[in-house]
């Protein structure tokens, strides 16, 4: 018996796998390595190289490894690219995972935890953002995740699937062995640390005239280890969920309620781009050169999570300080080359 982690060679997926293994759960990682790193997959996990859209491969995997639950993280994550090529995002993040849901149904697997995103909210009317805030994504990435949430809601109603959609805010930080390394890199914290390490000449600040105290965008940074812990809680709660309610009264149909199964994941505190750079300067003990650049299209001025729902479910984030989060990423960055090991 094992938990299937799709995208388990990626930044967050590898750390979710690490947390599951530490909890004593067997893990099968499914990843096509289009972006992930085989070396990031924990040694205790079984690795299957493949795609979530490949029904035959999924059948073999579900049968051989007796999968009891799925944590689905495999997805493209570049907001900018999603605007240039929306079809690529809708295919990979929405259409292909439908094959995974079909395989779950064939094999009687009912528990599904989705890696979703704050991007489903678009430009929120108010912060902190609660799960029942309007979902109006302003990029194809956010739409692709919201479409998959919608598919899950229908499968829950019709087929008794049980799912939780974890809407991540800004994941950052590292464990001793695993950290953030995207190709290409577009995320603020790793880019700031590259500038601190002299690997890039400076960090660009995208926009200085937002309606925020220092004019730069505000985000809610969450330690990736705390984020991973939330997946284990979500999975446990799904297992404890009672049998699905009987089909609703056909005379009074209602649309699926996506908020009911969504959990926002952040620390409830926002930090501006300038505050992140200042915190990184304190952590690294050096001045980080900045360049003032125009706004980046699609950036909301302020995204801060109301995470009361996951806290009520028993989540206890351990690493909530911005400097602590950045320090863990800095430690990993300086040591990770030594931890890399080949994996077939
Ligand atoms: N930023 C800069 N300079 C950079 C990179 C980023 O100023 O070189 C700014 C961005 O404009 C933004 C903030 O830093 O204001 C954070 O940017 P990130 O790219 O690190 O993160 P985002 O908030 O854009 O994206 C995150 C996730 C996405 C998810 C989104 C939801 O990484 O996957 O939140 O809104 F879609």
mmCIF file of C-alpha atoms and ligand atoms in Angstrom:
data_model
loop_
_atom_site.group_PDB
_atom_site.id
_atom_site.type_symbol
_atom_site.label_atom_id
_atom_site.label_comp_id
_atom_site.label_asym_id
_atom_site.label_seq_id
_atom_site.Cartn_x
_atom_site.Cartn_y
_atom_site.Cartn_z
ATOM 1 C CA UNK A 1 0.000 0.000 0.000
ATOM 2 C CA UNK A 2 1.350 3.399 -0.937
ATOM 3 C CA UNK A 3 0.493 7.017 -1.593
ATOM 4 C CA UNK A 4 1.001 8.154 -5.172
ATOM 5 C CA UNK A 5 2.714 11.545 -5.387
ATOM 6 C CA UNK A 6 2.594 12.950 -8.908
ATOM 7 C CA UNK A 7 5.254 15.581 -9.517
ATOM 8 C CA UNK A 8 7.299 14.112 -6.700
ATOM 9 C CA UNK A 9 10.551 15.118 -8.380
ATOM 10 C CA UNK A 10 9.603 18.790 -8.152
ATOM 11 C CA UNK A 11 10.309 21.322 -5.435
ATOM 12 C CA UNK A 12 7.148 20.885 -3.379
ATOM 13 C CA UNK A 13 6.420 17.285 -4.423
ATOM 14 C CA UNK A 14 9.814 16.011 -3.301
ATOM 15 C CA UNK A 15 9.330 17.630 0.106
ATOM 16 C CA UNK A 16 5.784 16.237 0.404
ATOM 17 C CA UNK A 17 7.287 12.807 -0.363
ATOM 18 C CA UNK A 18 9.951 13.353 2.282
ATOM 19 C CA UNK A 19 7.260 14.239 4.863
ATOM 20 C CA UNK A 20 5.141 11.173 3.988
ATOM 21 C CA UNK A 21 8.135 8.864 4.345
ATOM 22 C CA UNK A 22 9.032 10.420 7.706
ATOM 23 C CA UNK A 23 5.446 9.724 8.736
ATOM 24 C CA UNK A 24 5.944 6.058 7.898
ATOM 25 C CA UNK A 25 3.857 6.033 4.716
ATOM 26 C CA UNK A 26 5.061 4.286 1.565
ATOM 27 C CA UNK A 27 5.435 6.593 -1.440
ATOM 28 C CA UNK A 28 5.376 6.062 -5.190
ATOM 29 C CA UNK A 29 6.526 9.100 -7.170
ATOM 30 C CA UNK A 30 5.172 9.518 -10.692
ATOM 31 C CA UNK A 31 7.000 12.221 -12.621
ATOM 32 C CA UNK A 32 7.813 12.683 -16.297
ATOM 33 C CA UNK A 33 10.925 14.724 -15.382
ATOM 34 C CA UNK A 34 9.906 17.484 -17.783
ATOM 35 C CA UNK A 35 10.849 19.928 -15.028
ATOM 36 C CA UNK A 36 11.608 17.884 -11.906
ATOM 37 C CA UNK A 37 14.954 16.520 -10.820
ATOM 38 C CA UNK A 38 15.350 12.771 -10.273
ATOM 39 C CA UNK A 39 17.988 13.519 -7.652
ATOM 40 C CA UNK A 40 15.374 15.310 -5.527
ATOM 41 C CA UNK A 41 13.227 12.172 -5.088
ATOM 42 C CA UNK A 42 13.813 10.767 -1.604
ATOM 43 C CA UNK A 43 15.695 7.475 -1.550
ATOM 44 C CA UNK A 44 12.838 5.699 0.252
ATOM 45 C CA UNK A 45 10.296 6.423 -2.481
ATOM 46 C CA UNK A 46 9.696 4.227 -5.491
ATOM 47 C CA UNK A 47 10.110 6.229 -8.701
ATOM 48 C CA UNK A 48 8.069 5.643 -11.844
ATOM 49 C CA UNK A 49 8.910 7.846 -14.796
ATOM 50 C CA UNK A 50 5.664 8.563 -16.592
ATOM 51 C CA UNK A 51 2.829 10.918 -17.277
ATOM 52 C CA UNK A 52 -0.442 11.435 -15.421
ATOM 53 C CA UNK A 53 -2.240 11.265 -18.766
ATOM 54 C CA UNK A 54 -1.074 7.707 -19.523
ATOM 55 C CA UNK A 55 -3.985 5.488 -18.472
ATOM 56 C CA UNK A 56 -2.207 2.169 -19.156
ATOM 57 C CA UNK A 57 0.835 3.132 -17.116
ATOM 58 C CA UNK A 58 -1.493 4.266 -14.353
ATOM 59 C CA UNK A 59 -3.346 0.942 -14.388
ATOM 60 C CA UNK A 60 -0.090 -0.951 -13.927
ATOM 61 C CA UNK A 61 1.019 1.364 -11.170
ATOM 62 C CA UNK A 62 -2.259 1.298 -9.250
ATOM 63 C CA UNK A 63 -2.292 -2.497 -9.453
ATOM 64 C CA UNK A 64 1.328 -3.208 -8.595
ATOM 65 C CA UNK A 65 1.757 -0.684 -5.836
ATOM 66 C CA UNK A 66 -1.720 -0.908 -4.312
ATOM 67 C CA UNK A 67 -2.215 2.851 -4.246
ATOM 68 C CA UNK A 68 -4.578 4.020 -1.489
ATOM 69 C CA UNK A 69 -4.478 7.778 -2.046
ATOM 70 C CA UNK A 70 -3.160 10.373 -4.489
ATOM 71 C CA UNK A 71 -1.407 13.693 -3.927
ATOM 72 C CA UNK A 72 -1.325 15.439 -7.269
ATOM 73 C CA UNK A 73 1.298 18.100 -7.809
ATOM 74 C CA UNK A 74 2.452 17.443 -11.373
ATOM 75 C CA UNK A 75 1.711 20.653 -13.257
ATOM 76 C CA UNK A 76 3.221 23.530 -15.179
ATOM 77 C CA UNK A 77 3.558 26.572 -12.949
ATOM 78 C CA UNK A 78 4.774 29.534 -14.996
ATOM 79 C CA UNK A 79 2.079 32.192 -15.005
ATOM 80 C CA UNK A 80 3.717 34.161 -17.841
ATOM 81 C CA UNK A 81 4.101 31.085 -20.042
ATOM 82 C CA UNK A 82 0.467 30.182 -19.402
ATOM 83 C CA UNK A 83 -0.541 33.452 -21.043
ATOM 84 C CA UNK A 84 1.653 32.850 -24.081
ATOM 85 C CA UNK A 85 0.510 29.220 -24.472
ATOM 86 C CA UNK A 86 -2.758 28.622 -22.603
ATOM 87 C CA UNK A 87 -3.451 25.349 -24.439
ATOM 88 C CA UNK A 88 -0.290 23.815 -23.003
ATOM 89 C CA UNK A 89 -1.523 24.631 -19.487
ATOM 90 C CA UNK A 90 -5.090 23.480 -19.995
ATOM 91 C CA UNK A 91 -3.819 20.212 -21.457
ATOM 92 C CA UNK A 92 -1.215 19.439 -18.807
ATOM 93 C CA UNK A 93 -2.929 20.852 -15.728
ATOM 94 C CA UNK A 94 -6.545 20.037 -16.517
ATOM 95 C CA UNK A 95 -7.035 17.510 -19.344
ATOM 96 C CA UNK A 96 -4.269 15.000 -18.526
ATOM 97 C CA UNK A 97 -5.170 14.660 -14.851
ATOM 98 C CA UNK A 98 -8.649 13.538 -15.947
ATOM 99 C CA UNK A 99 -6.975 10.244 -16.924
ATOM 100 C CA UNK A 100 -5.646 10.025 -13.383
ATOM 101 C CA UNK A 101 -9.143 10.520 -11.970
ATOM 102 C CA UNK A 102 -10.476 7.835 -14.325
ATOM 103 C CA UNK A 103 -7.751 5.420 -13.167
ATOM 104 C CA UNK A 104 -8.596 6.138 -9.534
ATOM 105 C CA UNK A 105 -12.177 5.247 -10.292
ATOM 106 C CA UNK A 106 -11.206 2.021 -12.040
ATOM 107 C CA UNK A 107 -9.137 0.972 -9.048
ATOM 108 C CA UNK A 108 -11.492 2.130 -6.314
ATOM 109 C CA UNK A 109 -9.122 4.801 -4.952
ATOM 110 C CA UNK A 110 -11.073 7.668 -3.446
ATOM 111 C CA UNK A 111 -8.753 10.105 -1.695
ATOM 112 C CA UNK A 112 -7.191 12.918 -3.711
ATOM 113 C CA UNK A 113 -5.235 15.939 -2.524
ATOM 114 C CA UNK A 114 -4.739 18.629 -5.160
ATOM 115 C CA UNK A 115 -1.950 21.148 -5.315
ATOM 116 C CA UNK A 116 -3.983 24.238 -6.218
ATOM 117 C CA UNK A 117 -3.072 27.898 -6.072
ATOM 118 C CA UNK A 118 -3.951 31.375 -4.864
ATOM 119 C CA UNK A 119 -4.018 32.229 -8.583
ATOM 120 C CA UNK A 120 -7.624 30.911 -8.644
ATOM 121 C CA UNK A 121 -8.679 34.154 -6.905
ATOM 122 C CA UNK A 122 -7.252 36.555 -9.503
ATOM 123 C CA UNK A 123 -7.422 40.106 -8.166
ATOM 124 C CA UNK A 124 -9.130 39.672 -4.800
ATOM 125 C CA UNK A 125 -11.578 42.294 -3.529
ATOM 126 C CA UNK A 126 -10.219 41.998 0.002
ATOM 127 C CA UNK A 127 -7.365 40.423 1.979
ATOM 128 C CA UNK A 128 -6.777 38.212 3.826
ATOM 129 C CA UNK A 129 -8.453 35.950 1.282
ATOM 130 C CA UNK A 130 -10.921 33.351 2.519
ATOM 131 C CA UNK A 131 -11.788 30.180 0.645
ATOM 132 C CA UNK A 132 -15.221 31.457 -0.311
ATOM 133 C CA UNK A 133 -13.838 34.587 -1.991
ATOM 134 C CA UNK A 134 -14.829 34.825 -5.668
ATOM 135 C CA UNK A 135 -12.668 32.714 -7.984
ATOM 136 C CA UNK A 136 -11.856 34.822 -11.037
ATOM 137 C CA UNK A 137 -8.439 33.752 -12.319
ATOM 138 C CA UNK A 138 -6.644 36.289 -14.483
ATOM 139 C CA UNK A 139 -4.214 33.848 -16.064
ATOM 140 C CA UNK A 140 -4.497 30.476 -17.773
ATOM 141 C CA UNK A 141 -2.441 28.849 -15.016
ATOM 142 C CA UNK A 142 -5.008 29.784 -12.372
ATOM 143 C CA UNK A 143 -7.853 28.790 -14.695
ATOM 144 C CA UNK A 144 -6.350 25.379 -15.370
ATOM 145 C CA UNK A 145 -6.224 24.652 -11.625
ATOM 146 C CA UNK A 146 -9.749 25.935 -11.067
ATOM 147 C CA UNK A 147 -11.016 23.727 -13.899
ATOM 148 C CA UNK A 148 -9.441 20.701 -12.247
ATOM 149 C CA UNK A 149 -11.043 21.671 -8.926
ATOM 150 C CA UNK A 150 -14.374 21.796 -10.775
ATOM 151 C CA UNK A 151 -13.805 18.332 -12.270
ATOM 152 C CA UNK A 152 -13.023 17.006 -8.793
ATOM 153 C CA UNK A 153 -16.189 18.522 -7.378
ATOM 154 C CA UNK A 154 -18.306 16.786 -10.010
ATOM 155 C CA UNK A 155 -16.562 13.471 -9.458
ATOM 156 C CA UNK A 156 -17.171 13.866 -5.752
ATOM 157 C CA UNK A 157 -20.849 14.366 -6.343
ATOM 158 C CA UNK A 158 -21.247 11.591 -8.885
ATOM 159 C CA UNK A 159 -18.660 8.983 -7.954
ATOM 160 C CA UNK A 160 -17.964 9.425 -4.256
ATOM 161 C CA UNK A 161 -14.441 10.792 -4.741
ATOM 162 C CA UNK A 162 -13.081 12.580 -1.686
ATOM 163 C CA UNK A 163 -10.739 15.475 -2.344
ATOM 164 C CA UNK A 164 -9.109 18.516 -0.801
ATOM 165 C CA UNK A 165 -7.819 21.429 -2.911
ATOM 166 C CA UNK A 166 -4.874 23.115 -1.215
ATOM 167 C CA UNK A 167 -4.584 26.652 -2.526
ATOM 168 C CA UNK A 168 -0.951 27.568 -1.999
ATOM 169 C CA UNK A 169 0.193 31.120 -1.556
ATOM 170 C CA UNK A 170 3.969 31.670 -1.938
ATOM 171 C CA UNK A 171 5.933 28.534 -1.079
ATOM 172 C CA UNK A 172 9.540 29.219 -0.141
ATOM 173 C CA UNK A 173 12.386 27.793 1.931
ATOM 174 C CA UNK A 174 14.011 24.378 2.001
ATOM 175 C CA UNK A 175 14.642 21.312 4.094
ATOM 176 C CA UNK A 176 18.205 20.171 4.752
ATOM 177 C CA UNK A 177 18.209 18.115 1.557
ATOM 178 C CA UNK A 178 15.662 19.664 -0.780
ATOM 179 C CA UNK A 179 15.003 23.154 -2.053
ATOM 180 C CA UNK A 180 13.750 25.323 -4.863
ATOM 181 C CA UNK A 181 15.451 25.071 -8.229
ATOM 182 C CA UNK A 182 13.262 25.808 -11.219
ATOM 183 C CA UNK A 183 14.471 26.022 -14.786
ATOM 184 C CA UNK A 184 13.973 28.791 -15.754
ATOM 185 C CA UNK A 185 13.748 30.406 -12.323
ATOM 186 C CA UNK A 186 11.134 33.124 -11.941
ATOM 187 C CA UNK A 187 10.355 33.109 -8.214
ATOM 188 C CA UNK A 188 11.421 35.939 -5.983
ATOM 189 C CA UNK A 189 13.208 34.154 -3.130
ATOM 190 C CA UNK A 190 15.571 31.956 -5.203
ATOM 191 C CA UNK A 191 16.307 34.875 -7.531
ATOM 192 C CA UNK A 192 17.137 37.171 -4.605
ATOM 193 C CA UNK A 193 19.469 34.506 -3.233
ATOM 194 C CA UNK A 194 21.133 34.083 -6.629
ATOM 195 C CA UNK A 195 21.801 37.830 -6.569
ATOM 196 C CA UNK A 196 23.160 37.522 -3.010
ATOM 197 C CA UNK A 197 25.467 34.707 -4.146
ATOM 198 C CA UNK A 198 26.746 36.776 -7.063
ATOM 199 C CA UNK A 199 25.228 34.368 -9.587
ATOM 200 C CA UNK A 200 23.242 37.217 -11.118
ATOM 201 C CA UNK A 201 24.156 40.884 -11.072
ATOM 202 C CA UNK A 202 20.985 42.117 -9.368
ATOM 203 C CA UNK A 203 17.354 41.450 -8.533
ATOM 204 C CA UNK A 204 14.731 43.300 -10.562
ATOM 205 C CA UNK A 205 11.857 44.824 -8.593
ATOM 206 C CA UNK A 206 8.791 44.538 -10.813
ATOM 207 C CA UNK A 207 6.732 47.679 -10.187
ATOM 208 C CA UNK A 208 7.181 50.334 -7.504
ATOM 209 C CA UNK A 209 3.856 52.148 -7.760
ATOM 210 C CA UNK A 210 1.375 49.608 -6.386
ATOM 211 C CA UNK A 211 -1.070 50.748 -3.717
ATOM 212 C CA UNK A 212 1.018 49.218 -0.921
ATOM 213 C CA UNK A 213 3.068 50.993 1.779
ATOM 214 C CA UNK A 214 6.373 50.830 -0.138
ATOM 215 C CA UNK A 215 4.838 50.534 -3.605
ATOM 216 C CA UNK A 216 5.945 46.925 -4.235
ATOM 217 C CA UNK A 217 3.744 43.808 -4.325
ATOM 218 C CA UNK A 218 2.869 42.016 -1.126
ATOM 219 C CA UNK A 219 2.842 38.212 -0.857
ATOM 220 C CA UNK A 220 2.275 35.649 1.884
ATOM 221 C CA UNK A 221 5.357 33.383 2.141
ATOM 222 C CA UNK A 222 4.912 29.909 3.597
ATOM 223 C CA UNK A 223 7.690 27.486 4.466
ATOM 224 C CA UNK A 224 7.587 24.526 2.103
ATOM 225 C CA UNK A 225 7.896 22.134 5.042
ATOM 226 C CA UNK A 226 4.757 23.588 6.647
ATOM 227 C CA UNK A 227 3.062 23.375 3.271
ATOM 228 C CA UNK A 228 4.034 19.693 3.028
ATOM 229 C CA UNK A 229 2.652 19.014 6.517
ATOM 230 C CA UNK A 230 -0.728 20.370 5.413
ATOM 231 C CA UNK A 231 -0.919 17.677 2.703
ATOM 232 C CA UNK A 232 -0.594 14.936 5.305
ATOM 233 C CA UNK A 233 -3.339 16.492 7.412
ATOM 234 C CA UNK A 234 -5.606 16.859 4.382
ATOM 235 C CA UNK A 235 -5.057 13.218 3.430
ATOM 236 C CA UNK A 236 -5.710 12.006 6.962
ATOM 237 C CA UNK A 237 -8.948 13.965 7.129
ATOM 238 C CA UNK A 238 -10.118 12.513 3.831
ATOM 239 C CA UNK A 239 -9.526 9.007 5.157
ATOM 240 C CA UNK A 240 -11.604 9.811 8.234
ATOM 241 C CA UNK A 241 -14.424 11.317 6.200
ATOM 242 C CA UNK A 242 -17.703 9.449 6.521
ATOM 243 C CA UNK A 243 -19.266 7.790 3.504
ATOM 244 C CA UNK A 244 -20.440 10.280 0.891
ATOM 245 C CA UNK A 245 -23.836 11.862 1.275
ATOM 246 C CA UNK A 246 -26.590 10.394 -0.879
ATOM 247 C CA UNK A 247 -27.138 12.092 -4.254
ATOM 248 C CA UNK A 248 -28.841 15.431 -3.833
ATOM 249 C CA UNK A 249 -32.497 16.042 -4.424
ATOM 250 C CA UNK A 250 -32.912 16.210 -8.202
ATOM 251 C CA UNK A 251 -35.715 18.717 -7.733
ATOM 252 C CA UNK A 252 -33.352 21.249 -6.141
ATOM 253 C CA UNK A 253 -30.072 21.087 -8.049
ATOM 254 C CA UNK A 254 -27.159 23.247 -6.965
ATOM 255 C CA UNK A 255 -23.783 24.049 -8.514
ATOM 256 C CA UNK A 256 -20.684 22.419 -7.007
ATOM 257 C CA UNK A 257 -19.313 24.307 -4.022
ATOM 258 C CA UNK A 258 -15.557 24.505 -4.638
ATOM 259 C CA UNK A 259 -14.896 26.515 -1.484
ATOM 260 C CA UNK A 260 -16.214 23.662 0.647
ATOM 261 C CA UNK A 261 -13.183 21.500 -0.225
ATOM 262 C CA UNK A 262 -10.594 24.249 -0.564
ATOM 263 C CA UNK A 263 -7.949 25.222 1.996
ATOM 264 C CA UNK A 264 -5.843 28.360 1.735
ATOM 265 C CA UNK A 265 -2.245 27.862 2.801
ATOM 266 C CA UNK A 266 -0.252 30.860 3.913
ATOM 267 C CA UNK A 267 0.859 32.497 7.144
ATOM 268 C CA UNK A 268 -1.664 35.316 7.070
ATOM 269 C CA UNK A 269 1.073 37.961 6.907
ATOM 270 C CA UNK A 270 2.183 39.783 3.818
ATOM 271 C CA UNK A 271 5.655 40.996 2.934
ATOM 272 C CA UNK A 272 6.542 43.355 0.114
ATOM 273 C CA UNK A 273 9.209 42.637 -2.471
ATOM 274 C CA UNK A 274 11.423 45.223 -0.765
ATOM 275 C CA UNK A 275 10.861 43.575 2.628
ATOM 276 C CA UNK A 276 11.870 40.187 1.189
ATOM 277 C CA UNK A 277 15.068 41.679 -0.220
ATOM 278 C CA UNK A 278 15.845 43.401 3.106
ATOM 279 C CA UNK A 279 15.258 40.146 5.009
ATOM 280 C CA UNK A 280 17.548 38.300 2.578
ATOM 281 C CA UNK A 281 20.244 40.937 3.112
ATOM 282 C CA UNK A 282 20.078 40.311 6.864
ATOM 283 C CA UNK A 283 20.189 36.536 6.384
ATOM 284 C CA UNK A 284 23.069 36.586 3.907
ATOM 285 C CA UNK A 285 24.919 39.448 5.560
ATOM 286 C CA UNK A 286 25.408 41.316 2.319
ATOM 287 C CA UNK A 287 23.893 44.089 0.266
ATOM 288 C CA UNK A 288 21.848 42.822 -2.678
ATOM 289 C CA UNK A 289 21.896 45.038 -5.773
ATOM 290 C CA UNK A 290 18.446 45.914 -7.124
ATOM 291 C CA UNK A 291 17.171 47.240 -10.417
ATOM 292 C CA UNK A 292 13.843 49.019 -10.698
ATOM 293 C CA UNK A 293 11.829 47.390 -13.474
ATOM 294 C CA UNK A 294 8.305 47.851 -14.864
ATOM 295 C CA UNK A 295 5.333 45.959 -13.447
ATOM 296 C CA UNK A 296 5.073 42.305 -14.431
ATOM 297 C CA UNK A 297 1.767 41.640 -16.218
ATOM 298 C CA UNK A 298 -0.754 39.674 -14.160
ATOM 299 C CA UNK A 299 0.638 40.544 -10.712
ATOM 300 C CA UNK A 300 -1.975 41.275 -8.052
ATOM 301 C CA UNK A 301 -0.800 43.998 -5.630
ATOM 302 C CA UNK A 302 -1.523 42.014 -2.476
ATOM 303 C CA UNK A 303 -2.163 38.289 -1.891
ATOM 304 C CA UNK A 304 -2.464 37.229 1.724
ATOM 305 C CA UNK A 305 -4.183 34.060 2.918
ATOM 306 C CA UNK A 306 -6.754 33.540 5.611
ATOM 307 C CA UNK A 307 -5.694 30.035 6.666
ATOM 308 C CA UNK A 308 -8.078 29.605 9.593
ATOM 309 C CA UNK A 309 -9.707 26.630 7.931
ATOM 310 C CA UNK A 310 -6.528 24.537 7.755
ATOM 311 C CA UNK A 311 -5.550 25.677 11.250
ATOM 312 C CA UNK A 312 -8.919 24.427 12.475
ATOM 313 C CA UNK A 313 -8.131 21.102 10.795
ATOM 314 C CA UNK A 314 -5.095 20.756 13.068
ATOM 315 C CA UNK A 315 -2.356 22.395 10.986
ATOM 316 C CA UNK A 316 0.398 23.946 13.100
ATOM 317 C CA UNK A 317 2.964 25.775 10.946
ATOM 318 C CA UNK A 318 6.406 25.656 12.564
ATOM 319 C CA UNK A 319 8.479 28.074 10.489
ATOM 320 C CA UNK A 320 6.465 31.235 10.061
ATOM 321 C CA UNK A 321 9.166 33.919 10.192
ATOM 322 C CA UNK A 322 10.244 35.378 6.868
ATOM 323 C CA UNK A 323 13.928 35.399 7.845
ATOM 324 C CA UNK A 324 13.693 31.795 9.018
ATOM 325 C CA UNK A 325 12.158 30.786 5.682
ATOM 326 C CA UNK A 326 14.811 32.626 3.676
ATOM 327 C CA UNK A 327 17.612 31.325 5.927
ATOM 328 C CA UNK A 328 16.574 27.727 5.221
ATOM 329 C CA UNK A 329 16.681 28.422 1.473
ATOM 330 C CA UNK A 330 20.097 30.072 1.828
ATOM 331 C CA UNK A 331 21.499 27.146 3.823
ATOM 332 C CA UNK A 332 20.243 24.701 1.222
ATOM 333 C CA UNK A 333 21.560 26.777 -1.643
ATOM 334 C CA UNK A 334 25.048 26.814 -0.161
ATOM 335 C CA UNK A 335 25.104 23.096 0.581
ATOM 336 C CA UNK A 336 22.844 21.335 -1.889
ATOM 337 C CA UNK A 337 25.501 20.522 -4.472
ATOM 338 C CA UNK A 338 26.981 18.193 -1.861
ATOM 339 C CA UNK A 339 23.635 16.435 -1.400
ATOM 340 C CA UNK A 340 23.006 15.708 -5.057
ATOM 341 C CA UNK A 341 23.238 12.101 -6.009
ATOM 342 C CA UNK A 342 22.366 10.358 -9.230
ATOM 343 C CA UNK A 343 19.187 8.295 -9.404
ATOM 344 C CA UNK A 344 18.241 6.017 -12.242
HETATM 345 N N1 LIG B 1 9.191 39.654 -8.316
HETATM 346 C C1 LIG B 1 10.100 40.682 -8.538
HETATM 347 N N2 LIG B 1 11.249 40.358 -9.201
HETATM 348 C C2 LIG B 1 11.527 39.103 -9.637
HETATM 349 C C3 LIG B 1 10.594 38.070 -9.403
HETATM 350 C C4 LIG B 1 9.435 38.393 -8.722
HETATM 351 O O1 LIG B 1 9.877 41.827 -8.181
HETATM 352 O O2 LIG B 1 12.589 38.909 -10.252
HETATM 353 C C5 LIG B 1 7.963 39.970 -7.595
HETATM 354 C C6 LIG B 1 6.719 39.614 -8.381
HETATM 355 O O3 LIG B 1 6.378 40.659 -9.243
HETATM 356 C C7 LIG B 1 5.718 39.389 -7.249
HETATM 357 C C8 LIG B 1 6.569 38.836 -6.112
HETATM 358 O O4 LIG B 1 7.917 39.179 -6.436
HETATM 359 O O5 LIG B 1 5.188 40.614 -6.864
HETATM 360 C C9 LIG B 1 6.472 37.332 -5.978
HETATM 361 O O6 LIG B 1 6.707 36.770 -7.254
HETATM 362 P P1 LIG B 1 6.895 35.208 -7.478
HETATM 363 O O7 LIG B 1 7.095 35.019 -8.956
HETATM 364 O O8 LIG B 1 7.936 34.682 -6.568
HETATM 365 O O9 LIG B 1 5.525 34.595 -7.010
HETATM 366 P P2 LIG B 1 4.031 34.926 -7.497
HETATM 367 O O10 LIG B 1 3.355 35.588 -6.334
HETATM 368 O O11 LIG B 1 3.971 35.609 -8.783
HETATM 369 O O12 LIG B 1 3.517 33.467 -7.783
HETATM 370 C C10 LIG B 1 3.135 32.585 -6.792
HETATM 371 C C11 LIG B 1 3.366 31.169 -7.275
HETATM 372 C C12 LIG B 1 2.563 30.917 -8.514
HETATM 373 C C13 LIG B 1 1.115 31.208 -8.224
HETATM 374 C C14 LIG B 1 0.944 32.578 -7.646
HETATM 375 C C15 LIG B 1 -0.454 32.797 -7.203
HETATM 376 O O13 LIG B 1 4.727 30.982 -7.523
HETATM 377 O O14 LIG B 1 2.716 29.570 -8.892
HETATM 378 O O15 LIG B 1 1.781 32.761 -6.528
HETATM 379 O O16 LIG B 1 -0.770 34.113 -7.279
HETATM 380 F F1 LIG B 1 0.385 31.161 -9.363
#
